[in-house]
JSON list of C-alpha atoms and ligand atoms in Angstrom, two decimals:
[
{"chain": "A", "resi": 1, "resn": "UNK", "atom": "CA", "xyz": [-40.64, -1.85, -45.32]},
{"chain": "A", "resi": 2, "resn": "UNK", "atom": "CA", "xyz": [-39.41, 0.70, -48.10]},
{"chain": "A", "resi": 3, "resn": "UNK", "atom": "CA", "xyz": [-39.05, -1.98, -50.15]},
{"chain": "A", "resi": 4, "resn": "UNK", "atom": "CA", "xyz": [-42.08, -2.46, -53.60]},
{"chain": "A", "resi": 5, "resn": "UNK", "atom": "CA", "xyz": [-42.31, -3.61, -56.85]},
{"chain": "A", "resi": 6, "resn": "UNK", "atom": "CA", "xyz": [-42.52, -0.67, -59.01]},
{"chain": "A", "resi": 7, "resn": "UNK", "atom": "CA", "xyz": [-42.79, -2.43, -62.79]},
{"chain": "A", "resi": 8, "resn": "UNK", "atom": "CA", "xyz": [-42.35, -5.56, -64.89]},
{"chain": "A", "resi": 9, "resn": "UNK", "atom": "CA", "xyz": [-38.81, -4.85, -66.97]},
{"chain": "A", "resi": 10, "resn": "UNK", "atom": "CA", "xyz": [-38.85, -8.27, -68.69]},
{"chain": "A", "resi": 11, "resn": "UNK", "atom": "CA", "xyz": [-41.46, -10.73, -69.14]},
{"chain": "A", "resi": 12, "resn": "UNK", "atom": "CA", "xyz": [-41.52, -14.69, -69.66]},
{"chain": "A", "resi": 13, "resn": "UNK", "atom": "CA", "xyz": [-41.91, -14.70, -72.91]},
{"chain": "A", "resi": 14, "resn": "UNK", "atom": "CA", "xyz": [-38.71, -12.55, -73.37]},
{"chain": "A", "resi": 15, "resn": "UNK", "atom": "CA", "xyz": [-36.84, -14.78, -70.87]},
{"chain": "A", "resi": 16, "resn": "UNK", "atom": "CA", "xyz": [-37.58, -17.90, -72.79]},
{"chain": "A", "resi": 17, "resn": "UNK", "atom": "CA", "xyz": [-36.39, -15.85, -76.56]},
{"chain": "A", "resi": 18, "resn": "UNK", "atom": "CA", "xyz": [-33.50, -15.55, -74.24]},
{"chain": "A", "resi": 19, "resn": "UNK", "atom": "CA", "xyz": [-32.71, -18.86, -72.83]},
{"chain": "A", "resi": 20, "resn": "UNK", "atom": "CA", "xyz": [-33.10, -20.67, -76.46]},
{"chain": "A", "resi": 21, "resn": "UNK", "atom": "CA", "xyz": [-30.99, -18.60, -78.30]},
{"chain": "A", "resi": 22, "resn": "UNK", "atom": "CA", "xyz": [-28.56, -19.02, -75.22]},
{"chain": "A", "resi": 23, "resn": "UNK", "atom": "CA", "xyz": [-29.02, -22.43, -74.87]},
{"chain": "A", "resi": 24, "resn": "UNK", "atom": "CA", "xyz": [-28.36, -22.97, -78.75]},
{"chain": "A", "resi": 25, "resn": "UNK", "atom": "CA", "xyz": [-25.21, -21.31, -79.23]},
{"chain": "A", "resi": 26, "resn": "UNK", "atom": "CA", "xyz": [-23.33, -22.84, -76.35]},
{"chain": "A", "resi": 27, "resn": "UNK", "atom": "CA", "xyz": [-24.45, -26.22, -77.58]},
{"chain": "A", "resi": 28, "resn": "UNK", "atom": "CA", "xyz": [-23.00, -25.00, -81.28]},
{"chain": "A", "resi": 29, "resn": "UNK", "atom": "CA", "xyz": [-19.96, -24.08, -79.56]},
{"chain": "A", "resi": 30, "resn": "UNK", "atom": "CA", "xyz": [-19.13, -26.68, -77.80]},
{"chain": "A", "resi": 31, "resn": "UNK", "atom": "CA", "xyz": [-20.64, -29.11, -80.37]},
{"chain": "A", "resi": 32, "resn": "UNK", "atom": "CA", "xyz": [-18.61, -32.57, -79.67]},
{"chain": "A", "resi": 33, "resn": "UNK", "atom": "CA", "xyz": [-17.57, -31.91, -76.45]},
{"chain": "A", "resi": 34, "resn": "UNK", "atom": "CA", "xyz": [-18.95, -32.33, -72.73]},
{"chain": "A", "resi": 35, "resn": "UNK", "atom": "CA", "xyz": [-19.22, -29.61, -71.03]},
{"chain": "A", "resi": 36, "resn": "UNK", "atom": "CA", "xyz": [-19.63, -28.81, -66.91]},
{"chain": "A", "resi": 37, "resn": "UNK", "atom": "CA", "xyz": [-22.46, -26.56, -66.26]},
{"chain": "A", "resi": 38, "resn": "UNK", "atom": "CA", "xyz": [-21.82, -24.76, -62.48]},
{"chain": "A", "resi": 39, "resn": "UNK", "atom": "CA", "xyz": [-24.95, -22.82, -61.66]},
{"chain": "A", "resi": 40, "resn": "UNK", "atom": "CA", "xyz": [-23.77, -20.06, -58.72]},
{"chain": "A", "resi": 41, "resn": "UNK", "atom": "CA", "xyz": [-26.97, -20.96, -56.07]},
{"chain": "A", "resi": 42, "resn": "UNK", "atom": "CA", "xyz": [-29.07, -18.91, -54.96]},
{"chain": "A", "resi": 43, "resn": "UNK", "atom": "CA", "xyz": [-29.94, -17.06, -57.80]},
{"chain": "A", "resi": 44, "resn": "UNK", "atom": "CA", "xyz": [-29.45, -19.18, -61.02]},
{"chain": "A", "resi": 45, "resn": "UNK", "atom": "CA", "xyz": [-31.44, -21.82, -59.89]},
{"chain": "A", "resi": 46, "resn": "UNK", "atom": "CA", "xyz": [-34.74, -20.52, -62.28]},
{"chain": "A", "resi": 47, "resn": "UNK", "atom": "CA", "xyz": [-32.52, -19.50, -65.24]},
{"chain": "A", "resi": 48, "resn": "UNK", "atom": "CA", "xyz": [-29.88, -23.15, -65.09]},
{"chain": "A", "resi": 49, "resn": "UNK", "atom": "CA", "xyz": [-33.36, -25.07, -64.94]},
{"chain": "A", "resi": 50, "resn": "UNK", "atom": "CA", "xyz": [-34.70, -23.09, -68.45]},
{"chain": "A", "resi": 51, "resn": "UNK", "atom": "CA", "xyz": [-31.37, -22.71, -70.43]},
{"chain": "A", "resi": 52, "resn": "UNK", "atom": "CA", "xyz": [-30.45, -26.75, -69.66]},
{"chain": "A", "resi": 53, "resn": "UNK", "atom": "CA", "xyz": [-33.28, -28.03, -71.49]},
{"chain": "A", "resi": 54, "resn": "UNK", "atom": "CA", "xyz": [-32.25, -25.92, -74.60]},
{"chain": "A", "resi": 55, "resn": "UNK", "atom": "CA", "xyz": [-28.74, -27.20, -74.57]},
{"chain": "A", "resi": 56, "resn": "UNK", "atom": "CA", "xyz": [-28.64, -30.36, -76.60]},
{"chain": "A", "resi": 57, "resn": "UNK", "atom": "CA", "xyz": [-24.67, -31.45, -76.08]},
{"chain": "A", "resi": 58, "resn": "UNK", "atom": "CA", "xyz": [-23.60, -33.68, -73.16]},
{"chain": "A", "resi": 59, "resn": "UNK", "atom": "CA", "xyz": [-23.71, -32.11, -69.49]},
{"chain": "A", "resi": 60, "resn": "UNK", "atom": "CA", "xyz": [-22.96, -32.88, -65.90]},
{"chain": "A", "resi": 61, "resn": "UNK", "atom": "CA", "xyz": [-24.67, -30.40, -63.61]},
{"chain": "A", "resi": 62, "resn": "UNK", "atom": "CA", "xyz": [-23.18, -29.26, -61.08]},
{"chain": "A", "resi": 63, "resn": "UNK", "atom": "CA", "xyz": [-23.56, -26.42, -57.93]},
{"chain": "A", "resi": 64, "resn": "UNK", "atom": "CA", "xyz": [-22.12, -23.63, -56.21]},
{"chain": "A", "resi": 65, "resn": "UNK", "atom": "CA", "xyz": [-22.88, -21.57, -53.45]},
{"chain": "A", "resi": 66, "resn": "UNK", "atom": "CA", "xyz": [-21.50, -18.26, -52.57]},
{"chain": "A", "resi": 67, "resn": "UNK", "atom": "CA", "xyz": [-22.45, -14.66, -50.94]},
{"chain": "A", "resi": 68, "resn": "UNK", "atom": "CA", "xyz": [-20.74, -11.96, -50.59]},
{"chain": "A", "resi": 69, "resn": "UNK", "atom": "CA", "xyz": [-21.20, -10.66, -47.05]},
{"chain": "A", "resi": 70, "resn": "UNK", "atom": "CA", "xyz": [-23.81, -8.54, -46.06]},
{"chain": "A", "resi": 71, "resn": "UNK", "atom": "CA", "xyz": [-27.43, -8.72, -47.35]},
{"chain": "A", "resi": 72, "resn": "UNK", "atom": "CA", "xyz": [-29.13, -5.90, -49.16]},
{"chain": "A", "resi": 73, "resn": "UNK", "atom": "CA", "xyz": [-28.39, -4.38, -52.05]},
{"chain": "A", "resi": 74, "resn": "UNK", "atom": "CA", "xyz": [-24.75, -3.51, -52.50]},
{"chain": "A", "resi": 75, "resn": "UNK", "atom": "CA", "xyz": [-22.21, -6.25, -53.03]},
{"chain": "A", "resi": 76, "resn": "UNK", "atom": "CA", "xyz": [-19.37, -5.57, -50.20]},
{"chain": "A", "resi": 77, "resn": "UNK", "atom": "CA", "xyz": [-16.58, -7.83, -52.76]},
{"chain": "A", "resi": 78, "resn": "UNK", "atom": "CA", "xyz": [-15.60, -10.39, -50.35]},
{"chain": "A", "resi": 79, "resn": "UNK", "atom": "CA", "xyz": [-17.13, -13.49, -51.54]},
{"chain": "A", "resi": 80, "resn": "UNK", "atom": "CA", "xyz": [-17.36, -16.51, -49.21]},
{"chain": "A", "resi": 81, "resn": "UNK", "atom": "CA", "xyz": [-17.95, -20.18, -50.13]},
{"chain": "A", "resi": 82, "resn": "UNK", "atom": "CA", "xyz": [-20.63, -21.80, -48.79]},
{"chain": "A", "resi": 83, "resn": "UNK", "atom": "CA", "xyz": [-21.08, -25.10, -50.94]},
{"chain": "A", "resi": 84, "resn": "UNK", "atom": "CA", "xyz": [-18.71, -26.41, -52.90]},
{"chain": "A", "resi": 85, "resn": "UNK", "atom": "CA", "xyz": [-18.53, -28.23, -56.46]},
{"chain": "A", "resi": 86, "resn": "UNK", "atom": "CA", "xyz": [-19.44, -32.01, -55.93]},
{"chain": "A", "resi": 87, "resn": "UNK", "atom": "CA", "xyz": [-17.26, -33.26, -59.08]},
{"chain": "A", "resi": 88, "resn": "UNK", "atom": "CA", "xyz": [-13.86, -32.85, -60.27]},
{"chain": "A", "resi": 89, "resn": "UNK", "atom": "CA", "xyz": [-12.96, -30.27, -62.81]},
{"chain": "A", "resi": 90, "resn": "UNK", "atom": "CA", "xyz": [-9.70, -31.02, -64.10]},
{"chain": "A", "resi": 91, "resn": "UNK", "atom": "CA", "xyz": [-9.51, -31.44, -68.03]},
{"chain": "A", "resi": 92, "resn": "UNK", "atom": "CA", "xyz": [-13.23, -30.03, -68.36]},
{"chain": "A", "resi": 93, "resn": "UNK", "atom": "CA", "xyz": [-14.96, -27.31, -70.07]},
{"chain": "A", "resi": 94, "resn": "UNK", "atom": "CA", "xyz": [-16.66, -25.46, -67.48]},
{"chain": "A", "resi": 95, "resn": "UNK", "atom": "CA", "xyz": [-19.16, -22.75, -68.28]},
{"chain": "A", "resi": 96, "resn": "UNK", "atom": "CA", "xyz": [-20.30, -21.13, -64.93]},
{"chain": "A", "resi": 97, "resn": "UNK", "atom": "CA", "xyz": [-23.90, -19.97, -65.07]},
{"chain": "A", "resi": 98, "resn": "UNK", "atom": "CA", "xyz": [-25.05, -16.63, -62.93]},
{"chain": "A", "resi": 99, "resn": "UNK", "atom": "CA", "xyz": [-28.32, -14.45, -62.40]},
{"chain": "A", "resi": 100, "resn": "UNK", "atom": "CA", "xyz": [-26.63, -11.36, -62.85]},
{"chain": "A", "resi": 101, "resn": "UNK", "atom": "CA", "xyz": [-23.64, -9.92, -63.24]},
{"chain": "A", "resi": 102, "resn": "UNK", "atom": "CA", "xyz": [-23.10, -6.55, -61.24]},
{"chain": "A", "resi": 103, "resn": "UNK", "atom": "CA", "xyz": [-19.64, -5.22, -60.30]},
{"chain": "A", "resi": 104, "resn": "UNK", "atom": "CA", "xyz": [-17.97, -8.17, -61.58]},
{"chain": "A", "resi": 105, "resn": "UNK", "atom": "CA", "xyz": [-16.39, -9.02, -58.00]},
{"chain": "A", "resi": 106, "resn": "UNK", "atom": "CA", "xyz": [-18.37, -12.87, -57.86]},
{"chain": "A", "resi": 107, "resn": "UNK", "atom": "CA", "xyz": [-16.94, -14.06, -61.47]},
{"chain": "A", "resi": 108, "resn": "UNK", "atom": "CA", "xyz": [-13.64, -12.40, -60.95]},
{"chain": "A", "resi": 109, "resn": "UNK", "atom": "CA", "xyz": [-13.41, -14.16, -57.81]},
{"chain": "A", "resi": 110, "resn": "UNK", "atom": "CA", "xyz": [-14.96, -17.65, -59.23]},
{"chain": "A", "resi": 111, "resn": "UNK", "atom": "CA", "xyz": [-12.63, -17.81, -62.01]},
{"chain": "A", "resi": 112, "resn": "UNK", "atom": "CA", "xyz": [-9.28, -17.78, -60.26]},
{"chain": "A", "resi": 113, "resn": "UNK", "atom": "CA", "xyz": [-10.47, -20.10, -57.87]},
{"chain": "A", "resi": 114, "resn": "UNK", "atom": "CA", "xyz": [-11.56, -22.74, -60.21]},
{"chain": "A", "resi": 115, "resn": "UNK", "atom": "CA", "xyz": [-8.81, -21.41, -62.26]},
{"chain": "A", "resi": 116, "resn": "UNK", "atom": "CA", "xyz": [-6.80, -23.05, -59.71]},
{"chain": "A", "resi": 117, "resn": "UNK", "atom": "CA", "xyz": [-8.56, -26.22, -60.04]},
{"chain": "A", "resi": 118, "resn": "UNK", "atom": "CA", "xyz": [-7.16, -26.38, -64.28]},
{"chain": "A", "resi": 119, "resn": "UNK", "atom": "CA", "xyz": [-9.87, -26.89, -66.18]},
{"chain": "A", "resi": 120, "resn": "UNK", "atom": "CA", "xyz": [-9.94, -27.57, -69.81]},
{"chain": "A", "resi": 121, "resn": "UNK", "atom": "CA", "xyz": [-11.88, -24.19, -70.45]},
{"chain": "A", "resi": 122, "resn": "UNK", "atom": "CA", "xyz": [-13.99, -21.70, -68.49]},
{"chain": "A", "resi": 123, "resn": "UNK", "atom": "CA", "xyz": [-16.50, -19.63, -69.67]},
{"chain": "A", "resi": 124, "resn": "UNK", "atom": "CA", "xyz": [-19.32, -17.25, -68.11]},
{"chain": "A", "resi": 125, "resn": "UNK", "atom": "CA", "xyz": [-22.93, -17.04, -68.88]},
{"chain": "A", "resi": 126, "resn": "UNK", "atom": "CA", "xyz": [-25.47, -14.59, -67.26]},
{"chain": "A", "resi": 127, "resn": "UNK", "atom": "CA", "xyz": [-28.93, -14.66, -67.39]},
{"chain": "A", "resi": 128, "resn": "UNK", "atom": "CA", "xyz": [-28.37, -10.69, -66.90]},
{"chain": "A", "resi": 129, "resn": "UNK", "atom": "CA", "xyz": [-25.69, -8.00, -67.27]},
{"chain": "A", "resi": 130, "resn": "UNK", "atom": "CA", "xyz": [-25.47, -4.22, -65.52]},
{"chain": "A", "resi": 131, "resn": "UNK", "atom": "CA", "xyz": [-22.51, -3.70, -67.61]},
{"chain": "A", "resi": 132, "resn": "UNK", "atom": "CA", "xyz": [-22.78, 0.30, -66.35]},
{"chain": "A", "resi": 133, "resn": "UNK", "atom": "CA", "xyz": [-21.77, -0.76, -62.30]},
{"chain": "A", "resi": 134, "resn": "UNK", "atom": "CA", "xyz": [-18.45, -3.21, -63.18]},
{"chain": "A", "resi": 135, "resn": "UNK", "atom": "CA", "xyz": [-15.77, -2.23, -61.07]},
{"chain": "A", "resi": 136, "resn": "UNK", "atom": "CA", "xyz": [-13.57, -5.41, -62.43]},
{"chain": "A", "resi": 137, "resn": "UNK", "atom": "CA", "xyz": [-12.87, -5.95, -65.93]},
{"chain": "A", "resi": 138, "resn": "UNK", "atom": "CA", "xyz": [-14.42, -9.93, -66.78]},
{"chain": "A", "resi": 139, "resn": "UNK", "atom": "CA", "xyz": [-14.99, -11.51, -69.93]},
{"chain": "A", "resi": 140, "resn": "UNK", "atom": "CA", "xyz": [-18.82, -12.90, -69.95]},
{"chain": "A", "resi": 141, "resn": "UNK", "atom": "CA", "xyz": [-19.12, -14.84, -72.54]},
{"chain": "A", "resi": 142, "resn": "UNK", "atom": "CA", "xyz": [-23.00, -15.49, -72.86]},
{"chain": "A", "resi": 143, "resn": "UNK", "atom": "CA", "xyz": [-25.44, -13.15, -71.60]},
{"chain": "A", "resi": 144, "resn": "UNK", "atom": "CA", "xyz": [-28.90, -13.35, -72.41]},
{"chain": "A", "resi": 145, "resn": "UNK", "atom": "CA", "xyz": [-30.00, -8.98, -71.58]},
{"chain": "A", "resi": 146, "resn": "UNK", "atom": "CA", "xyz": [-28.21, -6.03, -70.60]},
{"chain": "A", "resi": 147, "resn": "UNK", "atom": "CA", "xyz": [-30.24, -3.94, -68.33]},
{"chain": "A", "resi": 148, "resn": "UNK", "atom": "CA", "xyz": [-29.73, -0.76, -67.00]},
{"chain": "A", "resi": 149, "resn": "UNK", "atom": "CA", "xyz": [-28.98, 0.04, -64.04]},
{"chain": "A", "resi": 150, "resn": "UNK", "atom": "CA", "xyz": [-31.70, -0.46, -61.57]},
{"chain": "A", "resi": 151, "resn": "UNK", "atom": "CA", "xyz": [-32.33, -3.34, -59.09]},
{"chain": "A", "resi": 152, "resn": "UNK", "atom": "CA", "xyz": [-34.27, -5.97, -60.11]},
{"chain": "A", "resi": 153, "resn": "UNK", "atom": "CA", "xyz": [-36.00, -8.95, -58.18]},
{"chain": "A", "resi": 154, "resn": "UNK", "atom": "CA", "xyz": [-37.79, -11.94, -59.60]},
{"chain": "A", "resi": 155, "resn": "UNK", "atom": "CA", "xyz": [-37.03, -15.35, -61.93]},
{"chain": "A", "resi": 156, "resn": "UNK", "atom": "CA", "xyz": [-34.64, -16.23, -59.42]},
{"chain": "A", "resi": 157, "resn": "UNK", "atom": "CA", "xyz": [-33.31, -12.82, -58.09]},
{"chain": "A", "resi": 158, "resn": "UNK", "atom": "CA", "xyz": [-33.55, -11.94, -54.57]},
{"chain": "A", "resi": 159, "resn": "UNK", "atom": "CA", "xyz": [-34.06, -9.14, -52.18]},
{"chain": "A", "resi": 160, "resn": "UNK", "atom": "CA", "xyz": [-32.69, -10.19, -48.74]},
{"chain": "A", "resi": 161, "resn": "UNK", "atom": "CA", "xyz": [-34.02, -13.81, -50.11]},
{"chain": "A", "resi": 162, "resn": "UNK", "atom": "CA", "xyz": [-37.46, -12.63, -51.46]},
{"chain": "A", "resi": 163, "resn": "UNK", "atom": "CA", "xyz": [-39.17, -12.32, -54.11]},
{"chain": "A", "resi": 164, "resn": "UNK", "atom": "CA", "xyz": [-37.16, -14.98, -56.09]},
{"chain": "A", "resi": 165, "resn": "UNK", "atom": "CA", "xyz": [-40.78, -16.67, -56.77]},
{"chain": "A", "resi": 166, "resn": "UNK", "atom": "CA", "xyz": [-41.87, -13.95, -59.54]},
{"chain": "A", "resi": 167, "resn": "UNK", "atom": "CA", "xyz": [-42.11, -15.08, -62.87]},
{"chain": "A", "resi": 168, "resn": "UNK", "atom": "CA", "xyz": [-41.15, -12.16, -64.79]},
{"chain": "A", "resi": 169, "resn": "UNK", "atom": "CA", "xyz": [-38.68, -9.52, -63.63]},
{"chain": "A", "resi": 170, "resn": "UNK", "atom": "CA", "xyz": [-39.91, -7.11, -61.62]},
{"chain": "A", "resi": 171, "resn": "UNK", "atom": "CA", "xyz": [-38.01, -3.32, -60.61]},
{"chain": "A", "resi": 172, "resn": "UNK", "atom": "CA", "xyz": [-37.27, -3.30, -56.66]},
{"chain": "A", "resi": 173, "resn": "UNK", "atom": "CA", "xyz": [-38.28, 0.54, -55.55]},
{"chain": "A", "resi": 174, "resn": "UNK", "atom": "CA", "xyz": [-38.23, 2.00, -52.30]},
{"chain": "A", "resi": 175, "resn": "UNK", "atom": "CA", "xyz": [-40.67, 4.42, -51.26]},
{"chain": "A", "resi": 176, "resn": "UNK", "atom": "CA", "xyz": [-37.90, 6.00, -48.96]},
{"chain": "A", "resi": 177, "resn": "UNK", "atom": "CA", "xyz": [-38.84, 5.17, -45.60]},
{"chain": "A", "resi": 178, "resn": "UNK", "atom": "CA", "xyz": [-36.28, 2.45, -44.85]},
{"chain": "A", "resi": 179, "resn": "UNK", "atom": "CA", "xyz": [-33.77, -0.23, -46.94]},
{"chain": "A", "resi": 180, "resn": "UNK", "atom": "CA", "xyz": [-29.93, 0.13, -47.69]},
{"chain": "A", "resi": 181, "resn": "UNK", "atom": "CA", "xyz": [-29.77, 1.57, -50.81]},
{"chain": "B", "resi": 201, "resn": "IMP", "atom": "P1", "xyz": [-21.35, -8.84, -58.41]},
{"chain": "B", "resi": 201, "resn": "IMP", "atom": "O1", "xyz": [-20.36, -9.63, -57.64]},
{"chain": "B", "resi": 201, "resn": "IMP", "atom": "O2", "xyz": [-21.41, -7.40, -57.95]},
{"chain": "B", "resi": 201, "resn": "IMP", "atom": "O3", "xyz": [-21.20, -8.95, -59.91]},
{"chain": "B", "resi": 201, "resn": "IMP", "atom": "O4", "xyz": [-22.77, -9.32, -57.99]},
{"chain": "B", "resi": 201, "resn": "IMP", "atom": "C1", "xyz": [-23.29, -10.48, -58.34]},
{"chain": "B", "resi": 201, "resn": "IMP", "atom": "C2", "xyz": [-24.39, -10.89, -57.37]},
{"chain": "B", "resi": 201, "resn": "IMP", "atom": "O5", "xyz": [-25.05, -9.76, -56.74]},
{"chain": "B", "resi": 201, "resn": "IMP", "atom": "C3", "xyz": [-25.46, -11.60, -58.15]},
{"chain": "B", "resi": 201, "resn": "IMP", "atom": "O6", "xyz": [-25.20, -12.98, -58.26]},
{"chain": "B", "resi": 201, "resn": "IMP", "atom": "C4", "xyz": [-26.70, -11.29, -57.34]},
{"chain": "B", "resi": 201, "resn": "IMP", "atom": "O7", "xyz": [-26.85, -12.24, -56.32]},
{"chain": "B", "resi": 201, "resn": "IMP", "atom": "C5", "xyz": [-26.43, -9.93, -56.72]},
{"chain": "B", "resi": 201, "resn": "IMP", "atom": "N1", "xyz": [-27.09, -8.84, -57.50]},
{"chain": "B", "resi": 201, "resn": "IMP", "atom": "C6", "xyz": [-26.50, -7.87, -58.22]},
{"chain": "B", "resi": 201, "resn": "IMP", "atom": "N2", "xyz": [-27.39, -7.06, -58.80]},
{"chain": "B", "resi": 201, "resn": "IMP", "atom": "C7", "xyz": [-28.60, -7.55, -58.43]},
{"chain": "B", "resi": 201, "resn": "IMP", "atom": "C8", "xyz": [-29.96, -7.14, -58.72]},
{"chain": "B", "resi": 201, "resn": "IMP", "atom": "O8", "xyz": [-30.25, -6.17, -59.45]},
{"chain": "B", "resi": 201, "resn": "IMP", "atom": "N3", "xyz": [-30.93, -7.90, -58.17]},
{"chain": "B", "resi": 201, "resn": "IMP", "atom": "C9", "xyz": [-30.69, -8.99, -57.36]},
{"chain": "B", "resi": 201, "resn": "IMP", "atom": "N4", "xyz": [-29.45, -9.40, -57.08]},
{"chain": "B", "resi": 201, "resn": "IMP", "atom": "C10", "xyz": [-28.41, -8.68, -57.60]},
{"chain": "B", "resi": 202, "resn": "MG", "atom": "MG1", "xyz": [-28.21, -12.68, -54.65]}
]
């Protein structure tokens, strides 16, 4: 154990404020154009599902998985693939779409390897930003909240693959008598 939900830090309601206003300036930006939405699996799964049905431009959806090794709380930097794009990206815009973004180490590592691949354009968009714990400098382009710096769980977030389920997003505590962090 160790592991409870201390608090709500964002509800629904605030999540869908976010994913409209998200969802509406990418498809101003990229107004006449088609863009290539990746959504990094597990954890975007909740927020690709809400922010694509406020994007009114042409789209081809597409998936990713990686982890970086080790579960718990602490990213260790090495990121591994585990599923791969299905389509081509050469000559498109690609905007990838994450849960979070933490020490930077999954983007960094996402865009030179589809770097490689040239697309047209690559941008970053993040359901939500710990701007405080970056150890690599990255660009994100879209972010719908900047949180502090506490772990959170919930609208798609995981603990060791829990509580992803919660609608709202919840604080992870630890009463102190087990965990990894
Ligand atoms: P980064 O590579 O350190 O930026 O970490 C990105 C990944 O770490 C995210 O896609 C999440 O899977 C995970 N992560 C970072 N912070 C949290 C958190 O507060 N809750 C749940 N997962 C997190
Ligand atoms: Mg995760």
């Amino acid at each position: 154990m160790g592991k409870y939900i201390k608090g709500i830090m964002i509800e629904r309601s605030e999540i869908d404020e976010m994913c409209q206003r998200l969802g509406e300036q990418i498809s101003a930006d990229y107004t006449g154009r088609e863009v290539v939405l990746i959504g990094v699996l597990k954890g975007a799964f909740i927020f690709m599902a809400d922010l694509v049905r406020h994007i009114t431009i042409p789209c081809y959806i597409d998936f990713m998985s990686v982890s970086s090794y080790g579960s718990g709380t602490r990213t260790s930097g090495v990121v591994r693939i585990n599923k791969d794009l299905d389509g081509d990206i050469t000559g498109k815009h690609v905007i990838v779409i994450e849960d979070i973004v933490d020490s930077g180490l999954t983007l960094n590592h996402l865009k030179q390897l589809l770097g490689t691949r040239n697309p047209a354009s690559i941008a970053f968009c993040t359901a939500f930003d710990k701007p405080e714990r970056r150890r690599v400098e990255i660009d994100v382009e879209y972010v719908g909240k900047r949180i502090r710096d506490e772990f959170i769980v919930g609208y798609g977030l995981d603990y060791d693959g829990r509580y992803r389920n919660l609608p709202d997003v919840a604080i992870l505590g630890d009463d102190g008598t087990g965990g990894d962090r």
